[in-house]
mmCIF file of C-alpha atoms in Angstrom:
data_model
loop_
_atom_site.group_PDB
_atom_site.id
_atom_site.type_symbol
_atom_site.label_atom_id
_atom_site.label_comp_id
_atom_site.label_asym_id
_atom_site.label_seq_id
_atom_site.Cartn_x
_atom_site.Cartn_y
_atom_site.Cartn_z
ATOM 1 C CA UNK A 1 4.729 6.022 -38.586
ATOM 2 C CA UNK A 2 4.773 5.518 -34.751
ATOM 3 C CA UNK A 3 2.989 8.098 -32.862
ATOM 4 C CA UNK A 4 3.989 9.537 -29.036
ATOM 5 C CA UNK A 5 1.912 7.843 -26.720
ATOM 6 C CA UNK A 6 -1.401 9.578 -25.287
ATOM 7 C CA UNK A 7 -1.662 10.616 -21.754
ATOM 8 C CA UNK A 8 -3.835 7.521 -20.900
ATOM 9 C CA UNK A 9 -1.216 5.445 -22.749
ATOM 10 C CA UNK A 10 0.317 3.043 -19.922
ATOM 11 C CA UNK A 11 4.070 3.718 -21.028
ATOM 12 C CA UNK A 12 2.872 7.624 -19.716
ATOM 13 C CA UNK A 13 1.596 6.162 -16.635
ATOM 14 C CA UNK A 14 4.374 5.022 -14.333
ATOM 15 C CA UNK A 15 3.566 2.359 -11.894
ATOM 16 C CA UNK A 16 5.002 3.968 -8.950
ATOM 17 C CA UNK A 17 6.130 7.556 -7.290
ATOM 18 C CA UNK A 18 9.240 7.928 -5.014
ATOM 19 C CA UNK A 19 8.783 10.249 -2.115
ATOM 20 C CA UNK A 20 9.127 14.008 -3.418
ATOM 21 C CA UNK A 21 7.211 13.141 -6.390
ATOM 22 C CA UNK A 22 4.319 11.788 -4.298
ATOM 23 C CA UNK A 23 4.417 14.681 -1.683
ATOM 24 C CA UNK A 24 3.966 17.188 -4.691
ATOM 25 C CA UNK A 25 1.247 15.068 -5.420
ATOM 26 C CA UNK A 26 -0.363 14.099 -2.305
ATOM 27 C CA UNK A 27 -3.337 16.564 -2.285
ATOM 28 C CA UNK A 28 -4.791 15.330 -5.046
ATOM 29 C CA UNK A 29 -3.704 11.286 -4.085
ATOM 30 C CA UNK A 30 -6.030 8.921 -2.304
ATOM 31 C CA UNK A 31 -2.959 7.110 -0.031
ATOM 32 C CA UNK A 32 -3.679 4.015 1.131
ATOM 33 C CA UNK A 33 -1.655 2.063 3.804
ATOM 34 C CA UNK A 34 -1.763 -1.586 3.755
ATOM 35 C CA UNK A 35 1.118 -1.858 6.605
ATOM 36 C CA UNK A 36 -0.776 -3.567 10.375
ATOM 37 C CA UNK A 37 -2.213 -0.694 12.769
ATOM 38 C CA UNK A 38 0.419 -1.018 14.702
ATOM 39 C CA UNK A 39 3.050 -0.025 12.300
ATOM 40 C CA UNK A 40 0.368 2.482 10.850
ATOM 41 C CA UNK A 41 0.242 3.934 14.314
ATOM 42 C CA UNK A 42 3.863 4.523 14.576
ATOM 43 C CA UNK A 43 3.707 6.742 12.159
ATOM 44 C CA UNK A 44 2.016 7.528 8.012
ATOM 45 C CA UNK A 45 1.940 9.000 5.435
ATOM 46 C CA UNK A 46 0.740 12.612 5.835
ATOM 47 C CA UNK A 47 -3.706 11.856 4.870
ATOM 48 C CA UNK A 48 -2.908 7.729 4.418
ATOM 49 C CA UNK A 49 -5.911 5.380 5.223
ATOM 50 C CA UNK A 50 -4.896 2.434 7.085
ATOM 51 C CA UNK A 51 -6.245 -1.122 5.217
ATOM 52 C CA UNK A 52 -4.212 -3.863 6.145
ATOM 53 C CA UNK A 53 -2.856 -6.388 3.473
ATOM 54 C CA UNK A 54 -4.671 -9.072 4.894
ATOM 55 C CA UNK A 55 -8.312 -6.999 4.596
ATOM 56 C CA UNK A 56 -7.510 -5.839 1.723
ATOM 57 C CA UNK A 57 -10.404 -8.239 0.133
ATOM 58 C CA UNK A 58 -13.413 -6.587 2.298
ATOM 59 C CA UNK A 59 -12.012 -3.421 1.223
ATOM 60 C CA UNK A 60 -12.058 -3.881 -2.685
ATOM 61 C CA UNK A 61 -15.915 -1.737 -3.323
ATOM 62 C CA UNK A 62 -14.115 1.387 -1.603
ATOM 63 C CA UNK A 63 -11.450 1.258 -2.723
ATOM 64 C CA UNK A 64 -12.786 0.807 -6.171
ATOM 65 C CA UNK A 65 -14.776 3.810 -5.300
ATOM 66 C CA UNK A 66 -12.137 5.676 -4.109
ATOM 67 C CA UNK A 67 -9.919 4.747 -7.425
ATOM 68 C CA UNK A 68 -12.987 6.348 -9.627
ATOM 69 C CA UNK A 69 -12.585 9.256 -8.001
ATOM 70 C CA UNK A 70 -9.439 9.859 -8.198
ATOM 71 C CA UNK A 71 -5.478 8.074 -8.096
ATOM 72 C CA UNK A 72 -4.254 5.566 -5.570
ATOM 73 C CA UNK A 73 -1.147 5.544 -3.559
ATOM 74 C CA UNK A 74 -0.866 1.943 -1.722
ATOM 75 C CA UNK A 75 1.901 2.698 0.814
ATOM 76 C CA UNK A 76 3.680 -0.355 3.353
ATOM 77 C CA UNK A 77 6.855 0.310 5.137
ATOM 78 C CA UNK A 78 9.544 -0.814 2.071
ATOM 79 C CA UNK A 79 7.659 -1.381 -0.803
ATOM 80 C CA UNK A 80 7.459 -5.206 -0.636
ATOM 81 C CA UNK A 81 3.204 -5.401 0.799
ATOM 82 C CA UNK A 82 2.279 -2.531 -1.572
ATOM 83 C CA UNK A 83 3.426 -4.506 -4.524
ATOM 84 C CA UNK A 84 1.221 -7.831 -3.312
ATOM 85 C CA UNK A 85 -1.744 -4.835 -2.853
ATOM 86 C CA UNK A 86 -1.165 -3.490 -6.247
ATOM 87 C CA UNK A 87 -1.601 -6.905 -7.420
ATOM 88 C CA UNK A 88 -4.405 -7.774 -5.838
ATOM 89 C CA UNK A 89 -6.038 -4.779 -6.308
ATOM 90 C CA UNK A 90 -5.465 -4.758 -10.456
ATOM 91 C CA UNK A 91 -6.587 -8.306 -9.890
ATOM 92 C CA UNK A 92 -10.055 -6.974 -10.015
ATOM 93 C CA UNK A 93 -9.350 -3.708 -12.642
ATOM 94 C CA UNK A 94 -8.745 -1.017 -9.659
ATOM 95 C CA UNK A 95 -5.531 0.414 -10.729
ATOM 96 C CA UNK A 96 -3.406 1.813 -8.235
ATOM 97 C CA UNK A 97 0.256 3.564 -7.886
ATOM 98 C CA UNK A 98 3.303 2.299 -5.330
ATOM 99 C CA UNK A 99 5.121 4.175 -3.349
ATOM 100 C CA UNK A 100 8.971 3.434 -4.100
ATOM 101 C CA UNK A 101 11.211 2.884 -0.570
ATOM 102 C CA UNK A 102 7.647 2.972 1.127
ATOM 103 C CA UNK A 103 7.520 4.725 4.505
ATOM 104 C CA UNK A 104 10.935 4.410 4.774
ATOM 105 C CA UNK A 105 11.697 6.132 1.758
ATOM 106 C CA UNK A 106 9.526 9.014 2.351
ATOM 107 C CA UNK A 107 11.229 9.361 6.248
ATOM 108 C CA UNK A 108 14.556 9.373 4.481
ATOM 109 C CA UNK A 109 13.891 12.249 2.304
ATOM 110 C CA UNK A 110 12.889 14.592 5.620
ATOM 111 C CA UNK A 111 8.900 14.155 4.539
ATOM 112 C CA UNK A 112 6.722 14.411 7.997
ATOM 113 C CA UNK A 113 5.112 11.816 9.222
ATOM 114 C CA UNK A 114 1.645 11.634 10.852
ATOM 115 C CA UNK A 115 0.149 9.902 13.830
ATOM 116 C CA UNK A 116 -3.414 9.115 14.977
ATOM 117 C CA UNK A 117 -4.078 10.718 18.090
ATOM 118 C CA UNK A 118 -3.855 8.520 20.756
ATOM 119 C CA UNK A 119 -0.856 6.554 19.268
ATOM 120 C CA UNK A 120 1.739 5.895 22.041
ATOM 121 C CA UNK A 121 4.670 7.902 22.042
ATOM 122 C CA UNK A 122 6.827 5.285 21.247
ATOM 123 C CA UNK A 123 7.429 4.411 17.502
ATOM 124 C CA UNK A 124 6.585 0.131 16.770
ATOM 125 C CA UNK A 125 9.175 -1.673 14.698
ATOM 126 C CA UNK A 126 7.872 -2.305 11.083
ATOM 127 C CA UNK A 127 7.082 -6.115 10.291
ATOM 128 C CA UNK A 128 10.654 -6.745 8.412
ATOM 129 C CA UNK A 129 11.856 -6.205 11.746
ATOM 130 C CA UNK A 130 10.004 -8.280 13.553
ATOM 131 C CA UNK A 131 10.057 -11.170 11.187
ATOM 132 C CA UNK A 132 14.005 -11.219 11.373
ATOM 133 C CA UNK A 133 13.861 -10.774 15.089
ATOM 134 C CA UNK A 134 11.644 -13.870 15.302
ATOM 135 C CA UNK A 135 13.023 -15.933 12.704
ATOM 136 C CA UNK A 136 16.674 -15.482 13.961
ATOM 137 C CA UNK A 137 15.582 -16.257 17.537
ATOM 138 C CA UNK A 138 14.287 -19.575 16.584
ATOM 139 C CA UNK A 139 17.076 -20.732 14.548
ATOM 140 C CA UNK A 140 19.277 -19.468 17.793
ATOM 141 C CA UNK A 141 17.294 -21.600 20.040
ATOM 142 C CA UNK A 142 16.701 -24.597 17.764
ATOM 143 C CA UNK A 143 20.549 -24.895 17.217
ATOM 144 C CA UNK A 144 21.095 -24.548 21.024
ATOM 145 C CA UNK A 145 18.758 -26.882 22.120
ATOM 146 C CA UNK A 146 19.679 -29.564 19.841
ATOM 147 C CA UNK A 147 23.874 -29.024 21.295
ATOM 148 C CA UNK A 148 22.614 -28.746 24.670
ATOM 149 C CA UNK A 149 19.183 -30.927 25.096
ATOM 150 C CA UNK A 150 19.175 -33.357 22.418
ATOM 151 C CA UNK A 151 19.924 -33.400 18.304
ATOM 152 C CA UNK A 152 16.633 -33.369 17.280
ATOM 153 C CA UNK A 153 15.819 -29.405 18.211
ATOM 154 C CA UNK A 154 17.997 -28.653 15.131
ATOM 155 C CA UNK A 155 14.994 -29.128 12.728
ATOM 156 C CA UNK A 156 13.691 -26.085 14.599
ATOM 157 C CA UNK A 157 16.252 -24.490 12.934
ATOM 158 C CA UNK A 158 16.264 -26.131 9.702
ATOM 159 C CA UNK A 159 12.301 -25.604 9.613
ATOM 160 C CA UNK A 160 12.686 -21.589 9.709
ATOM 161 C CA UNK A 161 15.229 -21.807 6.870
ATOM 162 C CA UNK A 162 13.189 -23.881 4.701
ATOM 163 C CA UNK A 163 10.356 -20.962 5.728
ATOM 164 C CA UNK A 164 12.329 -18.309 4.450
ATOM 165 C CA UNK A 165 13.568 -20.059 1.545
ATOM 166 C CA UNK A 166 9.843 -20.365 0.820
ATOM 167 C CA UNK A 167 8.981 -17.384 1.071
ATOM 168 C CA UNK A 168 11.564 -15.928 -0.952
ATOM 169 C CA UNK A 169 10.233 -18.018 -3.761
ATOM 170 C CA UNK A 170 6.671 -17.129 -3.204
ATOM 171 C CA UNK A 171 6.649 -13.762 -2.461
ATOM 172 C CA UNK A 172 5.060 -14.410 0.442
ATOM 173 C CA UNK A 173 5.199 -14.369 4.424
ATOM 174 C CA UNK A 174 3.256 -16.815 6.757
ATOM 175 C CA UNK A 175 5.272 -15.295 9.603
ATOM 176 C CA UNK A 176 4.252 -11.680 8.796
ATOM 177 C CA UNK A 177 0.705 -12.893 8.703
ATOM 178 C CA UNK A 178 0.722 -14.593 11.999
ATOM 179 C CA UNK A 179 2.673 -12.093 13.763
ATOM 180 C CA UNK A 180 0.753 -9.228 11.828
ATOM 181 C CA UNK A 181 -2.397 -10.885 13.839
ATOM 182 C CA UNK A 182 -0.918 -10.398 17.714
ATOM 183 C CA UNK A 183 -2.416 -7.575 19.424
ATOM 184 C CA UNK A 184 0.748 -5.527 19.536
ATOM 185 C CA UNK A 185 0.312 -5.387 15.970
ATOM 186 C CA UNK A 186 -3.660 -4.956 15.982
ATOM 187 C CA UNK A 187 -2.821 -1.831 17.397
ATOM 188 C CA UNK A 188 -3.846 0.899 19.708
ATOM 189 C CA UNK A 189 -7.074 2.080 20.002
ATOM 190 C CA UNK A 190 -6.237 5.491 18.044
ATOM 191 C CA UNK A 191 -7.660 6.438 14.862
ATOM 192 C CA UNK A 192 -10.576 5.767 12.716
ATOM 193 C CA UNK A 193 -10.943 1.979 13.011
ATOM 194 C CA UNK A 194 -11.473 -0.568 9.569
ATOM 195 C CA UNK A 195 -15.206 0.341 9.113
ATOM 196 C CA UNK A 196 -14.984 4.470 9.666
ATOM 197 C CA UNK A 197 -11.765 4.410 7.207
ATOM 198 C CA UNK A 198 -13.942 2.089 4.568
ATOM 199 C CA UNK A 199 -16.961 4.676 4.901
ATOM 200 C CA UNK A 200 -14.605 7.675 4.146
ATOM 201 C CA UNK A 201 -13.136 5.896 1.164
ATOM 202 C CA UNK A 202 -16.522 4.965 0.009
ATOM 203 C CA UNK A 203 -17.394 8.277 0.212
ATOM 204 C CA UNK A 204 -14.064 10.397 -0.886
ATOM 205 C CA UNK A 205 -13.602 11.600 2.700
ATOM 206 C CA UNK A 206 -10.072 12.075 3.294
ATOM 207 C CA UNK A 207 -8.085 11.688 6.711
ATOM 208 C CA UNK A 208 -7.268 14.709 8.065
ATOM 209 C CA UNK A 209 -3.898 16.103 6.787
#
């Protein structure tokens, strides 16, 4: 005889909220966004603490502190980082929630975004972005230099391809990582910094809203 499953079953527990689901739950959601400060900056998730992908690891005792308390929303800009948090995260049995279409997604559906104060007034382009911008404009140079200067520029070009190829098949994004390291992307001095936002998640103090 099968049985419905319990509310703790997983099959009740979805693995991730699109936007108007998560703003009729954000009150009561600890939102976590793993995007750079930079993109952060530019504009969050209404209450979202900024911990970068690549800190996540420092972060892991608050936010397993923060996951006791209550539910966590790991937010990025599409989707694609909060999945590699979520991951990482259940990694070591904290169990957190996505949010589907990311900051994007929420934008789309009309839901406000938040700044720190002190951001600069005008908006920074999400990694994606970049990464394209960058990776385009090296295969562009690579294949003009090797017409115009000599043949051997081309593996410029054919070195970025073989990048992204590898990347699709890993899931993963040296570029972002590099580029997520300039201090464009560090970001502006606005906002709780790494250490305050670890001490409120430690401690269940939310951003303000």
């Amino acid at each position: 005889m099968n049985t419905p499953p319990s509310p703790n079953h997983p099959s009740s527990n979805p693995l991730s909220l699109d936007a108007d689901q998560a703003r009729a739950r954000l009150a009561e959601l600890t939102v976590v966004d793993v995007r750079t400060p930079g993109e952060y900056a530019s504009g969050h998730v209404p209450g979202a603490l900024n911990v970068p992908l690549d800190r996540l690891g420092c972060a892991l005792p608050a936010l397993q502190a923060a996951a006791g308390r209550g539910e966590l929303l790991v937010v990025c800009q599409s989707g694609t980082r909060s999945e590699k948090a979520r991951a990482q995260l259940s990694a070591h049995g904290i169990r957190a929630l996505g949010l589907a279409g990311g900051t994007a997604g929420w934008a789309s559906r009309g839901h406000a975004l938040a700044r720190p104060e002190g951001a600069p007034a005008r908006a920074g382009w999400a990694m994606e972005r970049q990464v394209r911008l960058v990776a385009g404009s090296l295969v562009l140079i690579g294949l003009a230099l090797g017409l115009f200067a000599h043949p051997a520029w081309q593996l410029l070009s054919a070195g970025v391809a073989g990048g992204l190829v590898f990347s699709a098949l890993t899931n993963t994004c040296g570029m972002a990582v590099v580029l997520g390291r300039l201090p464009y992307n560090r970001g502006p001095a606005a906002g709780p910094g790494l250490d305050a936002t670890l001490e409120r998640l430690s401690r269940g103090q939310a951003d303000a809203r």
